[in-house]
XYZ file of C-alpha atoms in Angstrom:
331
model
C 143.601 120.709 -61.490
C 143.821 124.436 -60.904
C 146.472 127.009 -61.249
C 147.868 127.363 -57.759
C 149.476 130.161 -55.913
C 150.393 130.419 -52.294
C 147.176 130.324 -50.282
C 144.941 128.462 -52.834
C 143.588 128.478 -56.369
C 143.051 131.577 -58.408
C 141.110 129.772 -61.164
C 139.182 126.652 -60.047
C 138.805 123.992 -62.796
C 135.013 124.311 -62.985
C 135.172 128.058 -63.722
C 136.597 129.714 -66.827
C 139.814 131.600 -66.388
C 139.317 135.205 -65.288
C 139.963 137.594 -68.083
C 142.145 140.592 -67.688
C 140.326 143.856 -67.321
C 139.878 145.783 -70.508
C 141.604 149.171 -70.798
C 138.191 150.881 -70.577
C 137.336 149.148 -67.271
C 140.753 149.909 -65.804
C 140.434 153.569 -66.835
C 136.958 153.834 -65.291
C 138.135 152.282 -62.032
C 141.130 154.583 -61.924
C 138.926 157.593 -62.594
C 136.566 156.640 -59.753
C 139.443 156.177 -57.339
C 140.949 159.526 -58.263
C 137.582 161.249 -57.876
C 137.093 159.787 -54.408
C 140.558 160.892 -53.381
C 140.103 164.357 -54.892
C 139.712 167.317 -52.489
C 136.395 168.144 -54.185
C 134.839 164.760 -53.324
C 132.630 164.982 -50.251
C 130.470 162.575 -48.327
C 127.898 164.758 -46.505
C 127.654 162.262 -43.648
C 131.395 162.052 -42.982
C 132.345 162.012 -39.311
C 135.033 164.605 -38.705
C 137.450 163.959 -35.862
C 138.554 167.263 -34.363
C 141.165 168.414 -31.917
C 139.720 171.634 -30.518
C 142.315 173.429 -28.442
C 143.671 170.083 -27.209
C 140.301 168.381 -26.611
C 139.235 165.582 -28.954
C 135.683 165.551 -30.275
C 133.769 164.339 -33.324
C 131.029 165.930 -35.412
C 129.203 165.169 -38.642
C 130.488 167.119 -41.598
C 126.962 168.240 -42.474
C 126.596 169.683 -38.952
C 129.836 171.644 -39.056
C 129.063 173.011 -42.547
C 125.357 173.709 -42.033
C 125.692 177.521 -42.085
C 125.980 178.347 -45.766
C 128.617 180.925 -46.612
C 130.515 180.535 -43.328
C 134.240 179.904 -43.029
C 133.564 176.485 -41.492
C 131.256 175.533 -44.388
C 134.007 176.350 -46.845
C 136.938 174.945 -44.862
C 135.285 171.589 -44.140
C 133.364 171.184 -47.403
C 135.640 168.268 -48.282
C 137.618 170.113 -50.909
C 140.455 171.153 -48.609
C 140.775 168.189 -46.237
C 144.322 167.390 -47.371
C 145.575 170.925 -46.718
C 143.904 171.638 -43.364
C 145.947 171.694 -40.152
C 145.982 168.356 -38.309
C 147.541 167.054 -35.134
C 150.019 164.186 -35.104
C 147.186 161.643 -35.056
C 145.487 163.105 -38.116
C 142.650 164.920 -36.320
C 141.662 168.281 -37.777
C 143.016 170.961 -35.466
C 140.908 173.986 -34.513
C 142.758 176.594 -32.478
C 139.833 177.585 -30.245
C 138.957 176.704 -26.623
C 136.489 173.851 -26.361
C 134.428 175.844 -23.830
C 133.470 178.213 -26.664
C 133.461 175.846 -29.637
C 131.358 173.098 -28.026
C 128.306 175.315 -27.319
C 128.307 176.346 -30.975
C 128.390 172.725 -32.158
C 125.680 171.723 -29.680
C 123.481 174.530 -31.028
C 123.970 173.322 -34.616
C 123.098 169.782 -33.533
C 119.938 170.996 -31.830
C 118.898 172.964 -34.923
C 119.410 169.870 -37.087
C 116.725 167.965 -35.144
C 114.405 170.899 -34.429
C 110.693 170.134 -34.797
C 107.434 172.084 -34.592
C 106.355 170.062 -31.544
C 109.405 170.833 -29.418
C 110.428 174.153 -27.835
C 112.391 176.360 -30.250
C 116.157 176.146 -30.158
C 117.771 179.170 -28.518
C 121.227 180.588 -29.072
C 123.959 179.747 -26.529
C 123.844 181.852 -23.389
C 126.609 182.651 -20.891
C 126.460 184.115 -17.401
C 130.046 185.309 -17.717
C 130.146 188.551 -19.763
C 133.747 187.984 -20.804
C 132.928 184.487 -21.994
C 129.991 185.858 -23.986
C 132.239 188.435 -25.641
C 134.773 185.741 -26.534
C 132.010 183.533 -27.934
C 130.561 186.336 -30.075
C 134.060 187.141 -31.345
C 134.652 183.500 -32.333
C 131.261 183.226 -34.035
C 131.969 186.409 -35.997
C 135.420 185.111 -36.965
C 133.968 181.919 -38.415
C 131.235 183.833 -40.236
C 128.550 181.958 -38.286
C 126.556 184.905 -36.919
C 123.614 184.517 -39.301
C 123.210 180.900 -38.189
C 123.953 181.131 -34.470
C 122.090 184.421 -33.998
C 119.430 184.229 -36.751
C 117.154 186.956 -38.037
C 113.884 186.384 -39.886
C 111.449 188.390 -41.959
C 107.837 188.205 -40.847
C 104.675 189.751 -42.251
C 102.792 191.940 -39.780
C 100.389 193.798 -42.104
C 98.666 192.381 -45.165
C 97.488 189.031 -46.505
C 99.852 186.089 -46.034
C 98.955 184.423 -49.338
C 100.085 187.508 -51.273
C 103.731 187.291 -50.233
C 106.657 184.897 -50.403
C 109.345 185.280 -47.759
C 112.773 183.678 -48.081
C 115.176 183.032 -45.211
C 118.939 182.859 -44.735
C 121.168 183.104 -46.689
C 118.968 185.180 -49.035
C 116.566 187.100 -46.807
C 113.984 188.652 -49.052
C 110.365 189.372 -49.953
C 108.246 189.061 -53.070
C 104.809 190.550 -52.469
C 102.037 190.981 -55.038
C 100.167 193.356 -52.719
C 101.189 196.224 -50.460
C 102.183 194.702 -47.100
C 104.406 195.379 -44.104
C 107.173 193.124 -42.791
C 109.514 193.220 -39.807
C 113.051 191.895 -39.485
C 113.360 190.222 -36.098
C 115.769 188.131 -34.088
C 114.927 184.527 -33.204
C 116.121 182.647 -30.122
C 118.343 185.422 -28.790
C 118.292 189.032 -27.565
C 121.011 190.686 -29.645
C 119.241 193.664 -31.266
C 119.727 194.479 -34.939
C 122.040 197.460 -35.242
C 122.444 197.902 -39.007
C 121.075 196.392 -42.211
C 120.967 196.912 -45.971
C 118.238 196.475 -48.584
C 118.707 195.819 -52.296
C 115.683 196.895 -54.306
C 114.203 194.595 -56.928
C 111.117 195.368 -58.981
C 109.104 197.519 -56.586
C 105.999 199.625 -57.156
C 106.261 201.220 -53.733
C 108.494 200.679 -50.724
C 109.234 202.277 -47.358
C 112.250 201.109 -45.356
C 112.405 202.040 -41.713
C 112.171 201.251 -38.026
C 109.339 200.635 -35.564
C 109.389 200.749 -31.791
C 109.341 197.348 -30.126
C 106.156 196.387 -28.284
C 104.157 199.109 -30.075
C 103.522 197.513 -33.464
C 100.696 195.015 -33.253
C 100.386 192.359 -35.940
C 97.279 192.679 -38.141
C 97.107 190.070 -40.880
C 94.058 190.772 -42.974
C 92.888 192.070 -46.332
C 92.315 195.746 -46.919
C 94.295 198.958 -46.906
C 96.663 199.717 -44.089
C 99.088 202.499 -43.311
C 102.694 201.549 -43.840
C 105.929 202.198 -41.980
C 106.379 205.917 -41.433
C 102.642 206.594 -41.379
C 101.731 204.662 -38.258
C 102.575 205.865 -34.791
C 105.995 204.868 -33.436
C 107.398 204.372 -36.961
C 109.976 206.132 -39.119
C 111.120 205.363 -42.661
C 112.926 206.330 -45.810
C 110.134 206.608 -48.378
C 111.765 205.517 -51.630
C 108.677 206.224 -53.730
C 108.256 209.876 -52.669
C 111.968 210.529 -52.167
C 111.952 211.624 -48.555
C 111.530 210.726 -44.893
C 108.363 209.858 -43.013
C 108.033 210.071 -39.235
C 104.596 209.200 -37.855
C 102.969 210.677 -40.965
C 105.127 213.807 -41.203
C 106.987 213.942 -44.549
C 110.302 215.675 -45.311
C 111.456 215.846 -48.910
C 115.063 214.963 -49.680
C 116.212 216.765 -52.813
C 117.820 214.551 -55.403
C 116.923 211.264 -53.717
C 115.935 208.681 -56.305
C 115.951 204.904 -56.296
C 115.608 202.192 -58.905
C 116.065 198.460 -59.304
C 119.442 197.500 -57.843
C 119.674 200.471 -55.470
C 121.439 199.640 -52.193
C 119.940 201.302 -49.107
C 121.839 201.104 -45.825
C 120.547 201.846 -42.312
C 123.349 202.169 -39.762
C 123.340 202.139 -35.977
C 119.563 201.873 -35.493
C 118.732 204.742 -37.811
C 121.620 207.052 -36.938
C 122.722 207.146 -40.575
C 120.980 206.276 -43.853
C 122.882 205.795 -47.076
C 121.726 205.281 -50.661
C 124.348 203.669 -52.887
C 126.998 204.713 -50.368
C 125.863 208.362 -50.143
C 124.626 209.696 -46.788
C 121.076 211.027 -47.171
C 119.977 211.237 -43.522
C 121.793 211.408 -40.210
C 121.231 212.191 -36.545
C 124.575 213.962 -36.362
C 125.627 217.138 -38.138
C 126.661 216.194 -41.647
C 126.483 218.333 -44.742
C 123.474 217.649 -47.002
C 121.885 215.330 -44.453
C 118.666 215.268 -42.487
C 118.489 215.160 -38.695
C 116.422 212.239 -37.487
C 113.800 212.721 -34.739
C 115.760 213.095 -31.465
C 113.586 210.637 -29.536
C 114.085 207.820 -32.044
C 117.281 206.585 -30.380
C 115.680 206.243 -26.940
C 113.799 203.015 -27.667
C 114.375 199.461 -28.812
C 113.767 199.461 -32.558
C 112.899 196.804 -35.117
C 113.657 197.153 -38.847
C 110.448 197.220 -40.893
C 109.494 197.419 -44.554
C 106.230 198.296 -46.301
C 105.918 197.760 -50.011
C 104.741 195.953 -53.098
C 107.273 194.118 -55.230
C 110.568 192.432 -54.382
C 113.571 193.325 -52.262
C 116.425 191.578 -50.481
C 117.772 192.219 -46.972
C 121.511 191.752 -46.458
C 124.511 192.867 -44.391
C 122.595 192.492 -41.133
C 124.720 193.503 -38.141
C 123.787 192.776 -34.538
C 124.752 194.551 -31.354
C 127.795 192.798 -29.897
C 126.027 192.399 -26.561
C 122.598 191.150 -25.525
C 120.120 193.897 -24.699
C 118.471 194.398 -21.347
C 115.371 192.225 -20.929
C 113.171 195.321 -20.515
C 114.030 196.606 -23.979
C 114.582 193.381 -25.871
C 112.893 192.881 -29.214
C 109.643 191.048 -28.812
C 107.765 188.664 -31.079
C 105.066 190.779 -32.679
């Protein structure tokens, strides 16, 4: 016979009696269960059920957290699921209107399946100016600007094989030969207003701005004039310690840079700072240099000429899209 309980046998006669689990097995099982229930345990393919401003929707966790360093990437990493706000049915609650949040999610979904054979994914666009402002504000709040309105470094002078370019979240260049690069927007028309550069090991570097539509790409071996030397370009020449505007040099007394130096360009060249100290400005400031007055009249693109390594960070975009006539073009 067999030992019976309600509903059938637990140990049929032809099978040996089941042994109790050893303490080691029970401890391992308990540990696994605790790990899976822990806030730090994440399944990248989890489907998250959201209540966005009263509208129910669902999105893959990996889609919602795809912009590294954003608030959404941190909040929905899986570590904080138990402490996040939820509605009465257990859906994660996001206090934003669906008319703004949905375009952002749709963009992230499109980027996830982007291919070389299909048209490039473009940032969400709105005919209503107020709606655009609200969308930009929400994107900024969630720390998603770098993903929704991306910027990319691109070589425009030099030999491609001599340089390695890294993208978001660590925009940077390592170049074994002197070359020139531009920082451009992709899939949208929000011009770059301000940016910072952290110097690595550099033999020579110029950090500046070039006029859009006047800087033709020339990828080839051989010497070339860098930013500040070519027409329609201006730069802070870190090697010589001064400013270059279309080949005209102005020495800045006391300006020196080294590995780790932080250089900041604000408001399209209106102010330049080195380690927080103003070294050049288009407005009257003590111990500063007045930039060329015509520089502010055109659409400008950040550009860098150098040999060595540097990182671009703290990129700020204009809050509004520029006019089509002055938008930054693909060089």
